[in-house]
Amino acid sequence: MALVIFASAIIFIILAYKVYQRLRFKLPPGPRPWPIVGNLYDIKPVRFRCFADWSKIYGPIISVWFGSTLNVVVCNSELAKEVLKEKDQQLADRHRSRSAAKFSRDGNNGKSLMVKNYLSGVAFNNITRLAFGKRFVNSEGVMDEQGVEFKTIVANGLKLGASLAMAEHIPWLRWMFPLEEEAFAKHGARRDRLTRAIMDEHTLARQTSGGAKQHFVDALLTLQEKYDLSEDTIIGLLWDMITAGMDTTAISVEWAMAELIKNPRVQEKAQEELDRVVGTDRVMTETDFSNLPYLMCVAKEALRLHPPTPLMLPHKANVNVKIGGYDIPKGSNVHVNVWAVARDPAVWKEPLEFRPERFIEEDVDMKGHDFRLLPFGAGRRVCPGAQLGINLVTSMLGHLLHHFRWTPTEMVKPEEIDMSENPGLVTYMRTPLQAVPTPRLPSKLYKRVAADI
């Protein structure tokens, strides 16, 4: 009986404090929260669409309670600028879930194919070759033992990092949902063992040859002593690059391909540019990018309509701060709905139309300087790999469009392609894209050749 009274008293104190906080501050408007759970049961699975709908009711800045934690969502470019530039220092902290804290140590001729499967493989190759300077897949497309282990670790990390939603947002319930400490420890040891083996290979290569190719791991190892980087820091930085770049690149290209199949006019115009600049007797390279402005605009338009992380990663207020005239208490999470910002009819003409020409008419920066277009964020928390991401998306799109003409599968019209999203932090297509590629170039250009990076 005493335990029940004690627990009830604790709950009462917590609720009373939250009520006091709401009365003390002028918080942004939003849906009425329920006791304890807040708005968790009101939020629709695809959160950024849900928040965009709520912003039409309550205004461009809204309060959403995830359990007992206040989350503020801004949905226009003026408020995005205030969050990411003007109040950047006060909102520079990051919210970290318990799992995130653990990880950071506190040519198919005429046949339909699942585009996502091929894009994931290409993205995996690109990121691992940039990070480690090695291919885990040989010229026949067979993955070696290290590559299999690498992909297993990535998949296991995603599984462990899945949200324990209720416990994350209601802290005093966490004792009911303990972290699997042993599973996290085993995963960390396995990840570190593989990464150290690759780092040792690079160290040995440098000692043997007297020099080093500047892949990301070599750059970090070269700077290790100068900047006093620990081995754990290097491993963490390598995996930050891998996990941030692998899925988001494939997701962005899949959305772009879906738009290009839905809009054959745009696809044909991009292919005409590729044929004019690159020709049909060689493959495109990164040095061609500067001469392919329309292809660059296609990539930019795809990232506008389908940012891979539509709510970005949340910022956390480290002091009490005002945004849009409302109080944001210290400890609140602040989200920028970049999906809604990029579809705002107040700043974009025909915002729902896939029209790359808009970026020829007006050159809009997408690396954090123009707050209408923020696929990589802005301010001190801007994605450090923004240019790399742009180059990878452009390269993959260019090769796909140069090598093949893309059409929908049989019995599916372009306008019938499902353009809805799966729930989650990143926006996978709810129905993976299936398409029919038809070769456009001489057969000799389709041979698998291991290129050096």
Short mmCIF file of C-alpha atoms in Angstrom, two decimals:
data_model
loop_
_atom_site.label_atom_id
_atom_site.label_comp_id
_atom_site.label_asym_id
_atom_site.label_seq_id
_atom_site.Cartn_x
_atom_site.Cartn_y
_atom_site.Cartn_z
CA MET A 1 0.00 0.00 0.00
CA ALA A 2 2.82 2.35 0.91
CA LEU A 3 4.51 1.60 -2.43
CA VAL A 4 1.32 2.47 -4.33
CA ILE A 5 1.00 5.76 -2.43
CA PHE A 6 4.66 6.58 -3.09
CA ALA A 7 4.34 5.81 -6.83
CA SER A 8 1.14 7.88 -7.04
CA ALA A 9 2.88 10.79 -5.31
CA ILE A 10 5.79 10.66 -7.77
CA ILE A 11 3.40 10.63 -10.73
CA PHE A 12 1.43 13.53 -9.24
CA ILE A 13 4.60 15.59 -8.75
CA ILE A 14 5.73 14.96 -12.33
CA LEU A 15 2.32 15.87 -13.76
CA ALA A 16 2.07 18.96 -11.54
CA TYR A 17 5.50 20.11 -12.75
CA LYS A 18 4.47 19.66 -16.39
CA VAL A 19 1.26 21.64 -15.81
CA TYR A 20 3.30 24.39 -14.12
CA GLN A 21 5.70 24.44 -17.06
CA ARG A 22 2.87 24.82 -19.55
CA LEU A 23 1.34 27.68 -17.55
CA ARG A 24 4.68 29.40 -16.97
CA PHE A 25 5.68 29.49 -20.66
CA LYS A 26 3.85 30.78 -23.72
CA LEU A 27 4.21 27.58 -25.71
CA PRO A 28 3.36 27.23 -29.41
CA PRO A 29 -0.18 25.99 -30.11
CA GLY A 30 -0.83 22.37 -30.97
CA PRO A 31 -3.15 19.41 -30.41
CA ARG A 32 -4.27 18.92 -26.81
CA PRO A 33 -2.01 16.36 -25.11
CA TRP A 34 -3.27 13.48 -22.97
CA PRO A 35 -1.87 12.92 -19.48
CA ILE A 36 1.35 10.86 -19.42
CA VAL A 37 1.35 9.85 -23.13
CA GLY A 38 1.00 13.36 -24.57
CA ASN A 39 0.18 13.23 -28.30
CA LEU A 40 1.79 9.86 -28.98
CA TYR A 41 -1.53 8.25 -29.90
CA ASP A 42 -2.59 11.21 -32.09
CA ILE A 43 0.48 11.17 -34.32
CA LYS A 44 -0.06 9.41 -37.64
CA PRO A 45 2.63 6.95 -38.80
CA VAL A 46 4.14 9.27 -41.45
CA ARG A 47 5.01 12.01 -38.99
CA PHE A 48 6.16 14.79 -41.30
CA ARG A 49 2.86 14.65 -43.22
CA CYS A 50 0.95 14.61 -39.92
CA PHE A 51 2.86 17.66 -38.63
CA ALA A 52 2.35 19.46 -41.96
CA ASP A 53 -1.41 18.86 -41.66
CA TRP A 54 -1.42 20.13 -38.06
CA SER A 55 0.48 23.25 -39.10
CA LYS A 56 -2.46 24.13 -41.38
CA ILE A 57 -4.69 24.10 -38.28
CA TYR A 58 -2.44 25.58 -35.58
CA GLY A 59 0.07 27.63 -37.58
CA PRO A 60 3.67 27.19 -38.82
CA ILE A 61 5.07 26.46 -35.34
CA ILE A 62 3.39 23.77 -33.23
CA SER A 63 3.86 21.97 -29.92
CA VAL A 64 3.74 18.18 -29.98
CA TRP A 65 4.19 16.19 -26.76
CA PHE A 66 6.02 12.88 -27.05
CA GLY A 67 5.01 11.56 -23.66
CA SER A 68 6.37 14.10 -21.20
CA THR A 69 8.84 15.66 -23.65
CA LEU A 70 7.93 18.82 -25.54
CA ASN A 71 8.75 18.73 -29.25
CA VAL A 72 8.39 21.91 -31.28
CA VAL A 73 7.98 21.59 -35.06
CA VAL A 74 8.50 24.49 -37.47
CA CYS A 75 7.10 24.27 -40.99
CA ASN A 76 8.15 27.35 -42.97
CA SER A 77 11.43 28.83 -44.21
CA GLU A 78 11.35 31.94 -41.95
CA LEU A 79 11.13 29.85 -38.79
CA ALA A 80 13.64 27.35 -40.18
CA LYS A 81 16.10 30.23 -40.56
CA GLU A 82 15.41 31.33 -36.98
CA VAL A 83 16.05 27.80 -35.65
CA LEU A 84 19.07 26.93 -37.79
CA LYS A 85 20.80 30.31 -38.05
CA GLU A 86 19.63 33.03 -35.68
CA LYS A 87 19.11 30.78 -32.60
CA ASP A 88 21.55 28.11 -33.75
CA GLN A 89 23.78 28.34 -30.67
CA GLN A 90 20.91 27.97 -28.19
CA LEU A 91 19.57 24.97 -30.13
CA ALA A 92 22.88 23.27 -30.86
CA ASP A 93 22.38 20.26 -28.60
CA ARG A 94 21.10 16.92 -29.91
CA HIS A 95 18.47 14.66 -28.42
CA ARG A 96 19.90 11.15 -28.12
CA SER A 97 17.88 8.05 -27.43
CA ARG A 98 19.39 5.39 -25.20
CA SER A 99 20.33 3.28 -28.21
CA ALA A 100 21.94 6.28 -29.96
CA ALA A 101 23.94 7.02 -26.83
CA LYS A 102 25.22 3.45 -26.83
CA PHE A 103 26.27 3.59 -30.47
CA SER A 104 28.09 6.88 -29.98
CA ARG A 105 29.85 5.57 -26.88
CA ASP A 106 28.09 8.36 -24.87
CA GLY A 107 21.44 -4.54 -67.08
CA ASN A 108 18.26 -6.51 -67.14
CA ASN A 109 17.06 -6.22 -70.73
CA GLY A 110 13.28 -5.94 -71.00
CA LYS A 111 12.61 -7.43 -67.57
CA SER A 112 11.15 -5.71 -64.54
CA LEU A 113 13.51 -5.25 -61.60
CA MET A 114 13.26 -3.97 -58.04
CA VAL A 115 15.25 -0.74 -58.36
CA LYS A 116 15.92 -0.46 -54.61
CA ASN A 117 17.91 -3.72 -54.51
CA TYR A 118 20.39 -2.48 -57.10
CA LEU A 119 20.65 1.02 -55.67
CA SER A 120 21.45 -0.33 -52.19
CA GLY A 121 24.30 -2.39 -53.65
CA VAL A 122 25.73 0.59 -55.53
CA ALA A 123 25.43 2.87 -52.49
CA PHE A 124 27.16 0.22 -50.35
CA ASN A 125 30.04 0.01 -52.83
CA ASN A 126 30.40 3.79 -53.15
CA ILE A 127 30.43 4.51 -49.42
CA THR A 128 32.74 1.65 -48.43
CA ARG A 129 35.18 2.46 -51.22
CA LEU A 130 35.29 6.12 -50.18
CA ALA A 131 35.66 5.25 -46.51
CA PHE A 132 37.99 2.26 -46.77
CA GLY A 133 39.30 2.36 -50.34
CA LYS A 134 38.37 -1.24 -51.03
CA ARG A 135 35.69 -3.21 -52.83
CA PHE A 136 33.86 -5.93 -50.94
CA VAL A 137 32.29 -7.09 -54.22
CA ASN A 138 34.40 -8.59 -57.04
CA SER A 139 33.98 -8.08 -60.80
CA GLU A 140 31.43 -10.94 -60.94
CA GLY A 141 29.28 -9.29 -58.29
CA VAL A 142 30.18 -11.75 -55.51
CA MET A 143 30.66 -10.27 -52.04
CA ASP A 144 33.70 -11.40 -50.03
CA GLU A 145 33.74 -12.54 -46.39
CA GLN A 146 34.52 -9.07 -45.02
CA GLY A 147 31.69 -7.58 -47.07
CA VAL A 148 29.18 -10.10 -45.74
CA GLU A 149 30.30 -9.35 -42.18
CA PHE A 150 30.07 -5.62 -42.88
CA LYS A 151 26.48 -5.80 -44.14
CA THR A 152 25.50 -8.05 -41.22
CA ILE A 153 26.85 -5.47 -38.76
CA VAL A 154 24.96 -2.65 -40.49
CA ALA A 155 21.70 -4.64 -40.42
CA ASN A 156 22.18 -5.60 -36.76
CA GLY A 157 22.90 -1.98 -35.83
CA LEU A 158 19.63 -0.86 -37.43
CA LYS A 159 17.76 -3.55 -35.52
CA LEU A 160 19.29 -2.57 -32.18
CA GLY A 161 18.71 1.11 -32.84
CA ALA A 162 14.98 0.68 -33.44
CA SER A 163 13.01 2.96 -31.12
CA LEU A 164 11.64 1.76 -27.81
CA ALA A 165 9.06 4.48 -28.39
CA MET A 166 7.00 4.55 -25.21
CA ALA A 167 9.95 4.19 -22.85
CA GLU A 168 12.00 6.80 -24.75
CA HIS A 169 9.31 9.46 -24.32
CA ILE A 170 8.17 8.61 -20.77
CA PRO A 171 11.44 8.39 -18.82
CA TRP A 172 10.00 6.98 -15.59
CA LEU A 173 8.78 3.91 -17.53
CA ARG A 174 12.28 3.01 -18.72
CA TRP A 175 12.84 0.50 -15.94
CA MET A 176 10.16 -1.62 -17.66
CA PHE A 177 12.07 -1.53 -20.98
CA PRO A 178 15.76 -2.06 -20.15
CA LEU A 179 18.35 -1.90 -22.91
CA GLU A 180 19.89 -5.18 -24.00
CA GLU A 181 23.31 -4.31 -22.62
CA GLU A 182 24.88 -7.59 -23.68
CA ALA A 183 23.55 -7.30 -27.25
CA PHE A 184 24.91 -3.76 -27.57
CA ALA A 185 28.28 -4.85 -26.19
CA LYS A 186 28.53 -7.76 -28.63
CA HIS A 187 27.53 -5.56 -31.55
CA GLY A 188 30.11 -2.92 -30.59
CA ALA A 189 32.88 -5.50 -30.24
CA ARG A 190 32.02 -7.06 -33.60
CA ARG A 191 31.94 -3.68 -35.33
CA ASP A 192 35.22 -2.58 -33.77
CA ARG A 193 36.95 -5.88 -34.62
CA LEU A 194 36.14 -5.55 -38.33
CA THR A 195 37.03 -1.84 -38.44
CA ARG A 196 40.37 -2.36 -36.67
CA ALA A 197 41.28 -5.12 -39.12
CA ILE A 198 40.69 -2.73 -42.05
CA MET A 199 42.58 0.07 -40.27
CA ASP A 200 45.53 -2.30 -39.72
CA GLU A 201 45.52 -3.14 -43.45
CA HIS A 202 45.80 0.55 -44.29
CA THR A 203 48.52 1.17 -41.72
CA LEU A 204 50.54 -1.75 -43.12
CA ALA A 205 50.04 -0.50 -46.69
CA ARG A 206 51.34 2.96 -45.74
CA GLN A 207 54.38 1.50 -43.99
CA THR A 208 55.12 -0.78 -46.94
CA SER A 209 54.66 1.77 -49.72
CA GLY A 210 55.82 4.84 -47.82
CA GLY A 211 52.66 6.72 -48.75
CA ALA A 212 48.90 6.39 -48.70
CA LYS A 213 45.95 6.97 -50.97
CA GLN A 214 43.74 9.51 -49.29
CA HIS A 215 40.65 7.52 -48.51
CA PHE A 216 38.73 8.64 -45.45
CA VAL A 217 40.32 6.07 -43.15
CA ASP A 218 43.81 7.07 -44.32
CA ALA A 219 43.07 10.75 -43.74
CA LEU A 220 41.92 10.01 -40.18
CA LEU A 221 44.90 7.76 -39.42
CA THR A 222 47.31 10.35 -40.83
CA LEU A 223 45.78 13.05 -38.58
CA GLN A 224 45.49 10.78 -35.53
CA GLU A 225 48.62 11.96 -33.76
CA LYS A 226 48.33 15.62 -34.81
CA TYR A 227 44.81 16.00 -33.39
CA ASP A 228 45.07 13.38 -30.65
CA LEU A 229 42.30 11.23 -32.16
CA SER A 230 41.65 8.05 -30.23
CA GLU A 231 41.01 4.78 -32.03
CA ASP A 232 37.44 4.84 -30.74
CA THR A 233 36.93 8.33 -32.23
CA ILE A 234 38.21 7.18 -35.64
CA ILE A 235 35.94 4.12 -35.60
CA GLY A 236 32.98 6.32 -34.61
CA LEU A 237 33.67 8.83 -37.40
CA LEU A 238 33.98 6.07 -39.99
CA TRP A 239 30.68 4.52 -38.99
CA ASP A 240 28.97 7.92 -38.84
CA MET A 241 29.91 8.39 -42.50
CA ILE A 242 28.78 4.90 -43.48
CA THR A 243 25.43 4.88 -41.69
CA ALA A 244 24.57 8.46 -42.70
CA GLY A 245 25.43 8.02 -46.36
CA MET A 246 24.45 4.51 -47.35
CA ASP A 247 20.65 4.39 -46.98
CA THR A 248 19.98 8.08 -47.66
CA THR A 249 21.76 7.96 -51.04
CA ALA A 250 19.81 4.92 -52.24
CA ILE A 251 16.53 6.38 -50.96
CA SER A 252 17.10 9.70 -52.76
CA VAL A 253 17.90 8.00 -56.08
CA GLU A 254 14.89 5.67 -55.85
CA TRP A 255 12.55 8.66 -55.37
CA ALA A 256 14.25 10.48 -58.26
CA MET A 257 13.84 7.46 -60.56
CA ALA A 258 10.16 7.19 -59.62
CA GLU A 259 9.67 10.85 -60.55
CA LEU A 260 11.57 10.39 -63.82
CA ILE A 261 9.41 7.40 -64.80
CA LYS A 262 6.28 9.38 -63.92
CA ASN A 263 7.60 12.31 -65.96
CA PRO A 264 9.06 10.91 -69.23
CA ARG A 265 9.54 14.45 -70.59
CA VAL A 266 12.10 15.15 -67.85
CA GLN A 267 13.79 11.78 -68.36
CA GLU A 268 14.17 12.36 -72.10
CA LYS A 269 15.51 15.89 -71.60
CA ALA A 270 18.16 14.62 -69.13
CA GLN A 271 19.15 11.84 -71.55
CA GLU A 272 19.46 14.29 -74.43
CA GLU A 273 21.87 16.35 -72.33
CA LEU A 274 23.89 13.23 -71.42
CA ASP A 275 24.09 12.14 -75.07
CA ARG A 276 25.21 15.62 -76.11
CA VAL A 277 27.88 16.03 -73.40
CA VAL A 278 29.08 12.46 -72.73
CA GLY A 279 28.18 10.80 -76.04
CA THR A 280 27.52 7.10 -76.52
CA ASP A 281 31.06 5.71 -76.70
CA ARG A 282 32.07 6.17 -73.05
CA VAL A 283 30.54 6.29 -69.57
CA MET A 284 29.92 9.44 -67.56
CA THR A 285 32.48 10.55 -64.97
CA GLU A 286 32.40 13.12 -62.17
CA THR A 287 34.35 15.58 -64.34
CA ASP A 288 31.28 15.78 -66.61
CA PHE A 289 29.04 17.17 -63.83
CA SER A 290 29.87 20.82 -64.53
CA ASN A 291 28.65 20.36 -68.12
CA LEU A 292 25.41 18.63 -67.08
CA PRO A 293 23.38 21.43 -65.46
CA TYR A 294 20.00 19.82 -66.17
CA LEU A 295 21.05 16.54 -64.54
CA MET A 296 22.17 18.52 -61.47
CA CYS A 297 18.75 20.22 -61.42
CA VAL A 298 17.02 16.81 -61.60
CA ALA A 299 18.94 15.68 -58.51
CA LYS A 300 18.14 18.94 -56.71
CA GLU A 301 14.42 18.74 -57.56
CA ALA A 302 14.27 15.14 -56.29
CA LEU A 303 15.90 16.19 -53.01
CA ARG A 304 13.43 19.08 -52.72
CA LEU A 305 10.32 16.94 -53.09
CA HIS A 306 11.70 13.91 -51.26
CA PRO A 307 14.30 14.86 -48.62
CA PRO A 308 15.66 11.58 -47.17
CA THR A 309 15.27 12.82 -43.57
CA PRO A 310 12.13 15.01 -43.79
CA LEU A 311 12.15 16.10 -40.13
CA MET A 312 15.96 16.26 -39.91
CA LEU A 313 17.49 15.11 -36.64
CA PRO A 314 15.97 17.09 -33.75
CA HIS A 315 17.81 19.97 -32.14
CA LYS A 316 17.62 20.36 -28.37
CA ALA A 317 17.33 23.65 -26.53
CA ASN A 318 20.22 24.11 -24.09
CA VAL A 319 18.60 27.26 -22.61
CA ASN A 320 15.14 28.82 -22.60
CA VAL A 321 14.72 30.45 -26.01
CA LYS A 322 12.02 32.17 -28.08
CA ILE A 323 11.10 31.00 -31.59
CA GLY A 324 8.43 32.77 -33.61
CA GLY A 325 7.41 34.73 -30.51
CA TYR A 326 6.80 31.57 -28.46
CA ASP A 327 8.76 30.21 -25.49
CA ILE A 328 10.81 27.05 -26.02
CA PRO A 329 11.86 25.75 -22.59
CA LYS A 330 15.32 24.32 -22.02
CA GLY A 331 15.37 20.60 -22.81
CA SER A 332 12.68 20.79 -25.51
CA ASN A 333 13.34 19.14 -28.87
CA VAL A 334 12.96 21.31 -31.98
CA HIS A 335 12.29 19.78 -35.39
CA VAL A 336 12.40 21.49 -38.77
CA ASN A 337 9.92 19.91 -41.17
CA VAL A 338 12.04 20.38 -44.30
CA TRP A 339 9.51 18.33 -46.30
CA ALA A 340 6.80 20.93 -45.55
CA VAL A 341 9.18 23.87 -46.10
CA ALA A 342 10.12 22.58 -49.56
CA ARG A 343 6.43 22.27 -50.53
CA ASP A 344 5.30 25.62 -49.17
CA PRO A 345 3.24 27.39 -51.89
CA ALA A 346 4.19 30.75 -50.32
CA VAL A 347 7.79 30.33 -51.52
CA TRP A 348 7.57 27.77 -54.35
CA LYS A 349 5.65 28.06 -57.61
CA GLU A 350 3.65 24.86 -58.28
CA PRO A 351 5.41 23.15 -55.34
CA LEU A 352 4.01 19.65 -55.94
CA GLU A 353 5.14 19.50 -59.57
CA PHE A 354 8.41 17.74 -60.44
CA ARG A 355 9.98 20.48 -62.55
CA PRO A 356 13.81 20.67 -62.52
CA GLU A 357 13.68 23.79 -64.70
CA ARG A 358 12.80 25.83 -61.60
CA PHE A 359 16.49 25.63 -60.60
CA ILE A 360 17.65 26.90 -63.99
CA GLU A 361 15.30 29.86 -63.59
CA GLU A 362 16.64 30.50 -60.06
CA ASP A 363 19.80 28.95 -58.60
CA VAL A 364 18.76 27.89 -55.08
CA ASP A 365 21.51 26.68 -52.73
CA MET A 366 20.76 23.40 -50.93
CA LYS A 367 23.74 23.18 -48.57
CA GLY A 368 22.27 25.27 -45.78
CA HIS A 369 22.39 28.86 -47.08
CA ASP A 370 18.86 29.12 -48.53
CA PHE A 371 16.24 28.14 -45.96
CA ARG A 372 13.66 27.18 -48.58
CA LEU A 373 15.65 24.06 -49.45
CA LEU A 374 17.26 22.12 -46.59
CA PRO A 375 17.78 18.42 -47.47
CA PHE A 376 21.09 18.51 -45.57
CA GLY A 377 20.09 20.90 -42.77
CA ALA A 378 21.90 24.16 -41.95
CA GLY A 379 23.94 25.89 -39.27
CA ARG A 380 26.45 24.19 -37.01
CA ARG A 381 24.52 20.91 -37.32
CA VAL A 382 24.54 20.90 -41.13
CA CYS A 383 25.40 17.53 -42.68
CA PRO A 384 29.18 17.57 -43.21
CA GLY A 385 28.81 15.16 -46.15
CA ALA A 386 26.39 17.36 -48.12
CA GLN A 387 28.60 17.73 -51.19
CA LEU A 388 29.48 14.04 -51.12
CA GLY A 389 25.76 13.18 -50.97
CA ILE A 390 24.98 15.49 -53.91
CA ASN A 391 27.81 13.97 -55.96
CA LEU A 392 26.76 10.38 -55.22
CA VAL A 393 23.09 11.03 -56.07
CA THR A 394 24.06 12.86 -59.27
CA SER A 395 26.49 10.12 -60.28
CA MET A 396 24.03 7.28 -59.73
CA LEU A 397 21.24 9.15 -61.56
CA GLY A 398 23.54 10.02 -64.45
CA HIS A 399 24.67 6.43 -64.98
CA LEU A 400 21.14 5.04 -64.73
CA LEU A 401 19.78 7.56 -67.25
CA HIS A 402 22.76 7.37 -69.61
CA HIS A 403 22.77 3.57 -69.78
CA PHE A 404 19.02 2.87 -69.81
CA ARG A 405 15.61 4.16 -70.78
CA TRP A 406 13.26 3.54 -67.87
CA THR A 407 9.57 2.66 -68.12
CA PRO A 408 6.95 1.33 -65.68
CA THR A 409 6.26 -2.39 -65.43
CA GLU A 410 3.64 -3.95 -67.66
CA MET A 411 0.04 -3.03 -66.80
CA VAL A 412 1.17 -0.03 -64.68
CA LYS A 413 0.73 3.51 -65.97
CA PRO A 414 3.26 6.18 -64.90
CA GLU A 415 0.63 8.09 -62.93
CA GLU A 416 -0.25 4.89 -60.99
CA ILE A 417 3.18 4.59 -59.33
CA ASP A 418 2.69 4.68 -55.54
CA MET A 419 4.44 7.83 -54.27
CA SER A 420 3.52 7.41 -50.59
CA GLU A 421 6.12 6.99 -47.84
CA ASN A 422 6.86 4.38 -45.23
CA PRO A 423 6.87 5.63 -41.63
CA GLY A 424 10.31 6.20 -40.12
CA LEU A 425 13.19 8.62 -39.63
CA VAL A 426 14.12 8.23 -43.30
CA THR A 427 11.58 8.12 -46.13
CA TYR A 428 11.60 4.81 -47.94
CA MET A 429 8.96 4.41 -50.63
CA ARG A 430 6.03 2.46 -49.19
CA THR A 431 5.87 0.38 -52.37
CA PRO A 432 9.42 -0.24 -53.65
CA LEU A 433 9.83 0.97 -57.22
CA GLN A 434 9.73 -1.65 -59.96
CA ALA A 435 10.73 -0.60 -63.47
CA VAL A 436 11.87 -1.90 -66.85
CA PRO A 437 15.32 -0.74 -68.06
CA THR A 438 16.08 -0.78 -71.79
CA PRO A 439 19.78 -0.40 -72.78
CA ARG A 440 20.70 2.75 -74.72
CA LEU A 441 24.47 2.30 -75.20
CA PRO A 442 26.79 -0.19 -76.98
CA SER A 443 27.08 -3.55 -75.17
CA LYS A 444 30.80 -3.04 -74.39
CA LEU A 445 29.90 -0.24 -71.96
CA TYR A 446 27.85 -2.57 -69.76
CA LYS A 447 30.78 -4.74 -68.67
CA ARG A 448 31.46 -4.67 -64.94
CA VAL A 449 34.81 -2.97 -64.48
CA ALA A 450 36.42 -2.35 -61.08
CA ALA A 451 37.27 1.34 -61.03
CA ASP A 452 39.86 2.71 -58.64
CA ILE A 453 38.84 5.50 -56.27
#
